[in-house]
Amino acid sequence: MRRFQERVLGTGRTEISSSDGDVWLLGVCHNISQQESTANVDTSNEFAAFEQDFSSKILVTYRKGFDAIGDSKYTSDVNWGCMLRSSQMLVAQALLFHKLGRSWRKTVDKPLDKEYIEILQSFGDSEASAFSIHNLLQAGKGYGLAVGSWVGPYAMCRTWEVLARNQRETDNLAEQPLPIAIYVVSGDEDGERGGAPVVCIEDASKRCYDFSRGKLAWTPLLLLVPLVLGLDKINPRYIPLLQSTFKFPQSLGILGGKPGASTYIIGVQGDKALYLDPHEVQQVVNINEDSQETSTSSYHSNVIRHIPLDSIDPSLAIGFYCRDKDDFDDFCSRASKLAEESNGAPLFTVAQSQKFSSQATSAPGNTGFQDDDSIAMDVANEAGNNEDDWQLL
């Protein structure tokens, strides 16, 4: 299995060289380019900090030996579950940010945090675990998810939206396993509008308000942005923009990889995409209080794999976590600036409302972001003239 995936993804490499520049890992810059040589990585404080940050990210891989999924006979997701596993990693990271903060690191010299253990337990491989592969497949039936079949980023994002909604309807609000509202950013509900997706501020606000059952004006927010940036390969114009998203403090990385082999991309160094690989097959484990260190070791990796950023599948999804309204406003400001620097071909744009996002003319307002949708309309026109750049989501 590993040999097959290496033929698809390329062999995992750990040659992170200081000569290739700094590493951006989910919004944090590791200044390893200041080091003289990678020969001293063991004594390099900067490189050691990067390695600890990388290895603290939750890894979710293929598992075998779990209870059969639904009415099927599948007790493993080998060869077909990599997109589900990649998405579990992204949401697990959002929960780590939410509960323990971006600076959290897994340590071996002191007891593990209770919140960390609870997060891992929620991604166990049984129906009892809130975000198990079993429950994801059930929630995603309306988007074509099926046992034994591969799934794309758009359907995966929508599945998380459904699963979160189902959890909210059945659990006490204060005790939800996912205490974060989800906003899937796309052209429309069916993902059928061409052009760059629009982050609508009013829509984001409504997601938060509905999530809190009208009790709060704003809540923590997980934004998922499914994109298709070309046909067989990513249009080169989008590569610098993808790189820049990892500099956002809200960055949760990218669901992407090679066709049919999804990974969780968590960082960039120059033109290289650093990722966690879900394709290793591991025995199912139960996280418990008695043997925490043993049972959690399979959820982390210090193997730093990378592939050329321009070689990943053009069908992907970007994630962002906004802790509060100020954090969301900061995200919108950064996203608007990035769109302005995109030469008329942004990954996505920001508008106050759907009305603004659908109008070609400017509209007055004082949001501080894109009240008109000039950039989005430029991209829609650009997409009409360059069908190889944008596909329907």
XYZ file of C-alpha atoms in Angstrom:
393
model
C 0.000 0.000 0.000
C 2.747 2.440 0.915
C 4.600 1.702 -2.314
C 1.479 2.430 -4.347
C 0.913 5.747 -2.598
C 4.550 6.705 -3.077
C 4.119 6.173 -6.801
C 1.151 8.552 -6.670
C 2.365 11.162 -4.184
C 6.091 10.623 -4.512
C 8.259 9.385 -1.682
C 8.008 11.291 1.569
C 11.097 13.403 2.131
C 12.531 15.093 5.184
C 15.043 17.287 3.368
C 13.839 20.587 4.801
C 16.740 22.830 3.900
C 17.455 26.276 5.267
C 18.465 27.335 1.767
C 14.844 26.899 0.652
C 13.627 29.670 2.947
C 11.385 29.883 5.973
C 8.542 27.488 6.672
C 4.982 28.697 7.163
C 2.990 26.194 9.201
C -0.685 27.065 9.754
C -0.093 30.768 10.288
C 3.252 30.501 12.105
C 6.583 31.314 10.489
C 9.568 29.157 11.434
C 12.730 31.061 10.532
C 14.887 28.069 9.713
C 16.533 30.023 6.869
C 18.501 31.834 9.567
C 20.356 28.616 10.278
C 23.636 28.014 8.484
C 23.102 24.346 7.673
C 20.634 21.508 8.149
C 23.564 19.429 9.363
C 22.961 20.958 12.774
C 19.213 20.370 12.966
C 19.576 18.516 16.261
C 21.033 21.606 17.918
C 19.081 24.187 16.003
C 16.491 25.822 18.191
C 14.545 27.111 15.228
C 14.428 23.779 13.454
C 13.599 21.962 16.675
C 10.694 24.364 17.232
C 9.451 23.658 13.724
C 9.711 19.896 14.212
C 7.823 20.075 17.502
C 5.117 22.186 15.909
C 4.800 19.775 12.976
C 4.733 16.637 15.126
C 2.101 18.159 17.437
C -0.452 18.236 14.632
C -2.992 15.425 14.852
C -2.485 12.677 12.264
C -5.484 10.549 11.274
C -4.775 7.597 8.994
C -6.370 4.520 7.492
C -7.446 2.111 10.211
C -8.273 -1.566 10.181
C -10.171 -3.735 12.626
C -13.004 -1.376 13.563
C -16.676 -2.345 13.774
C -18.336 -2.736 10.384
C -19.659 0.516 8.925
C -23.461 0.485 8.842
C -24.829 -2.549 7.054
C -21.636 -3.101 5.100
C -18.869 -5.568 5.803
C -16.171 -2.902 5.731
C -13.962 -2.962 8.822
C -11.249 -0.831 7.226
C -11.091 2.266 5.017
C -7.884 1.290 3.228
C -7.721 2.475 -0.408
C -10.782 4.747 -0.252
C -10.992 6.750 2.981
C -8.116 9.216 2.559
C -10.319 12.294 1.957
C -12.399 11.491 5.027
C -9.217 11.072 7.070
C -7.721 14.305 5.700
C -10.873 16.191 6.661
C -10.792 14.672 10.138
C -7.276 16.064 10.553
C -8.365 19.563 9.551
C -11.334 19.600 11.938
C -9.228 18.066 14.720
C -6.762 20.913 14.265
C -9.594 23.437 14.480
C -10.614 21.881 17.787
C -7.024 22.022 19.061
C -6.846 25.712 18.194
C -10.210 26.314 19.845
C -9.616 24.419 23.078
C -5.858 24.644 23.597
C -4.638 27.494 21.378
C -2.213 27.695 18.460
C 0.838 27.518 20.727
C -0.107 24.113 22.183
C 2.505 21.387 21.756
C 2.361 17.709 22.620
C 4.886 16.894 25.309
C 6.236 13.629 26.663
C 7.399 14.814 30.067
C 4.041 15.750 31.580
C 0.449 14.459 31.579
C -1.567 15.027 28.445
C -4.247 17.694 28.479
C -7.777 16.485 29.098
C -9.055 18.527 26.157
C -6.533 16.863 23.849
C -7.663 13.382 24.903
C -11.300 14.348 24.391
C -10.528 15.563 20.877
C -8.881 12.274 19.941
C -11.763 10.306 21.409
C -14.240 12.211 19.244
C -12.420 10.920 16.150
C -12.461 7.265 17.197
C -13.552 4.598 14.743
C -17.020 3.733 16.007
C -20.509 5.184 15.898
C -20.061 6.244 19.524
C -17.402 8.778 18.468
C -18.975 11.999 17.226
C -16.692 12.497 14.213
C -15.948 8.908 13.274
C -15.767 7.734 9.696
C -19.002 5.852 10.444
C -20.899 9.039 11.282
C -19.348 11.041 8.449
C -20.522 8.501 5.881
C -24.013 8.553 7.327
C -24.142 12.368 7.303
C -22.807 12.586 3.754
C -25.239 10.261 2.004
C -27.028 13.228 0.447
C -23.722 14.311 -1.141
C -22.855 10.917 -2.545
C -20.674 9.548 0.247
C -20.697 5.768 0.295
C -18.676 3.047 1.965
C -15.806 1.974 -0.264
C -15.988 5.017 -2.561
C -13.697 8.026 -2.847
C -15.155 11.493 -2.231
C -14.158 14.978 -3.388
C -13.443 18.107 -1.298
C -16.758 19.880 -1.972
C -18.891 16.942 -0.854
C -16.596 16.472 2.136
C -17.053 20.081 3.264
C -20.822 19.851 2.938
C -20.800 16.583 4.887
C -19.148 18.291 7.850
C -21.803 20.977 7.677
C -24.543 18.320 7.849
C -22.843 16.373 10.625
C -22.393 19.509 12.729
C -26.044 20.409 12.209
C -27.160 16.910 13.230
C -25.010 17.067 16.343
C -26.461 20.448 17.224
C -30.006 19.139 16.940
C -29.390 16.175 19.225
C -26.934 17.498 21.841
C -27.075 20.161 24.495
C -25.612 23.348 23.022
C -23.113 23.794 25.830
C -21.857 20.209 25.513
C -21.535 19.875 21.761
C -18.518 17.933 20.524
C -17.989 20.657 17.886
C -18.474 24.022 19.644
C -17.778 25.864 16.393
C -20.160 27.073 13.676
C -19.355 25.880 10.136
C -19.620 28.053 7.032
C -18.994 26.383 3.669
C -18.131 29.160 1.221
C -19.239 28.453 -2.344
C -21.168 30.006 -5.214
C -24.541 28.737 -4.008
C -26.074 25.922 -1.995
C -25.511 23.422 -4.799
C -22.047 24.673 -5.612
C -23.116 25.365 -9.179
C -22.208 29.028 -9.643
C -19.001 29.692 -11.503
C -16.319 32.181 -10.536
C -14.569 32.812 -7.248
C -16.538 31.928 -4.102
C -17.581 34.877 -1.958
C -17.203 35.019 1.818
C -20.431 36.812 2.699
C -20.152 38.601 6.042
C -23.907 38.509 6.604
C -23.992 34.773 5.893
C -21.159 34.168 8.354
C -23.011 36.174 10.985
C -26.180 34.172 10.362
C -24.283 30.871 10.746
C -23.061 32.008 14.150
C -26.467 33.296 15.235
C -28.214 30.070 14.178
C -25.500 27.942 15.759
C -26.095 29.605 19.148
C -29.891 29.326 18.712
C -30.153 33.101 18.715
C -28.311 33.567 21.999
C -25.100 35.069 20.607
C -24.311 37.476 17.799
C -21.039 35.690 17.108
C -19.411 32.338 17.859
C -16.173 30.617 16.872
C -16.319 29.874 13.151
C -14.822 27.245 10.858
C -14.713 28.403 7.237
C -14.324 25.761 4.537
C -13.658 26.987 0.995
C -13.856 24.264 -1.692
C -12.165 25.289 -4.940
C -11.369 23.920 -8.361
C -8.374 25.799 -9.739
C -7.902 24.149 -13.105
C -8.565 20.973 -15.057
C -5.645 18.546 -14.968
C -3.378 20.796 -12.913
C -3.527 23.998 -10.903
C -3.287 27.149 -12.962
C 0.100 28.675 -11.979
C -1.539 32.031 -11.190
C -3.060 30.520 -8.046
C 0.148 29.096 -6.545
C 1.314 32.358 -4.851
C -2.186 32.882 -3.464
C -2.290 29.392 -1.962
C 1.118 30.003 -0.418
C -0.122 33.244 1.121
C -3.077 31.601 2.862
C -0.645 29.770 5.148
C 0.455 33.170 6.458
C -3.039 33.921 7.761
C -3.187 33.470 11.567
C -6.507 31.714 10.923
C -4.979 29.127 8.570
C -6.100 25.507 8.892
C -4.362 24.305 5.754
C -5.649 22.510 2.673
C -7.451 19.285 1.888
C -5.598 18.242 -1.235
C -3.032 15.961 -2.806
C -2.759 14.022 -6.025
C -5.891 12.747 -7.842
C -7.345 9.893 -5.798
C -4.816 10.365 -2.983
C -5.863 13.075 -0.576
C -3.536 14.498 2.070
C -3.725 17.249 4.676
C -1.393 20.076 3.653
C -0.356 22.060 6.719
C 2.529 24.186 5.534
C 4.694 25.529 2.743
C 8.355 26.194 2.200
C 8.917 27.976 -1.069
C 7.241 25.862 -3.742
C 6.936 22.792 -1.504
C 3.742 21.717 0.232
C 4.296 20.036 3.616
C 1.642 17.492 4.494
C 0.395 14.810 6.835
C -0.275 11.545 5.026
C -3.380 9.483 5.902
C -2.329 6.476 3.787
C -0.453 4.544 6.452
C -2.557 1.601 7.618
C -2.781 1.299 11.403
C -4.719 -0.928 13.751
C -7.737 0.682 15.380
C -7.035 1.990 18.884
C -9.209 3.060 21.779
C -8.047 6.164 23.604
C -8.280 5.576 27.340
C -7.016 7.052 30.561
C -4.759 4.122 31.501
C -2.410 4.010 28.518
C -2.588 7.470 27.021
C 0.941 7.736 25.680
C 0.752 4.369 23.961
C -2.683 4.930 22.498
C -1.981 8.477 21.256
C 1.366 7.819 19.584
C -0.310 6.699 16.348
C -1.976 10.131 16.060
C 1.294 11.973 15.427
C 4.236 11.809 13.063
C 7.639 13.437 12.876
C 8.106 12.410 9.232
C 8.018 15.677 7.281
C 6.702 14.808 3.835
C 6.448 17.291 0.986
C 5.411 17.500 -2.640
C 5.645 20.330 -5.185
C 2.759 22.705 -4.607
C 2.059 22.937 -8.330
C 1.578 19.164 -8.539
C -1.431 18.886 -6.226
C -4.918 18.174 -7.517
C -6.693 21.410 -8.589
C -9.763 20.235 -6.682
C -9.111 21.163 -3.055
C -10.539 22.912 -0.003
C -8.984 25.551 2.240
C -9.849 25.843 5.938
C -9.753 28.774 8.356
C -10.620 29.065 12.050
C -11.838 32.402 13.462
C -12.048 32.467 17.246
C -14.274 35.552 17.534
C -15.609 38.520 15.565
C -12.332 40.435 15.758
C -10.503 37.394 14.408
C -13.038 37.090 11.583
C -12.659 40.790 10.756
C -8.895 40.306 10.600
C -9.391 37.322 8.281
C -11.666 39.369 6.001
C -9.127 42.189 5.866
C -6.328 39.793 4.899
C -8.527 37.978 2.377
C -9.592 41.249 0.745
C -5.974 42.391 0.469
C -5.008 39.041 -1.052
C -7.842 39.351 -3.586
C -6.681 42.844 -4.529
C -3.208 41.469 -5.206
C -4.476 38.618 -7.384
C -4.504 40.445 -10.720
C -8.203 39.778 -11.176
C -8.085 36.046 -10.374
C -8.583 35.604 -6.588
C -9.110 32.327 -4.784
C -12.172 33.899 -3.143
C -13.465 37.358 -2.314
C -15.234 39.061 0.592
C -18.525 40.961 0.435
C -20.922 42.327 3.024
C -23.962 40.539 1.589
C -25.107 38.326 -1.262
C -26.640 41.427 -2.838
C -23.234 43.030 -3.156
C -21.645 39.807 -4.370
C -24.123 39.544 -7.247
C -23.946 43.161 -8.442
C -21.504 44.340 -11.062
C -21.696 47.973 -9.982
C -20.335 49.506 -6.821
C -22.581 49.980 -3.850
C -22.043 52.430 -0.966
C -21.188 51.071 2.432
C -18.736 51.265 5.308
C -17.873 47.643 6.063
C -14.148 48.087 5.558
C -14.152 45.130 3.174
C -15.446 44.610 -0.358
C -18.888 46.171 -0.314
C -19.057 45.924 -4.071
C -18.070 42.788 -5.854
C -15.837 44.243 -8.529
C -13.126 41.671 -8.021
C -15.572 38.778 -7.931
C -17.233 40.003 -11.123
C -13.854 40.352 -12.800
C -13.138 36.754 -11.936
C -16.529 35.619 -13.183
C -15.815 37.350 -16.491
C -12.301 35.920 -16.508
C -13.720 32.469 -15.874
C -16.024 32.819 -18.823
C -13.057 33.521 -21.066
C -10.761 30.905 -19.532
C -12.711 27.748 -18.930
C -9.555 25.881 -17.985
C -9.161 28.063 -14.860
C -12.464 27.544 -13.082
C -14.766 24.586 -12.927
C -18.191 24.414 -11.355
C -17.945 23.344 -7.751
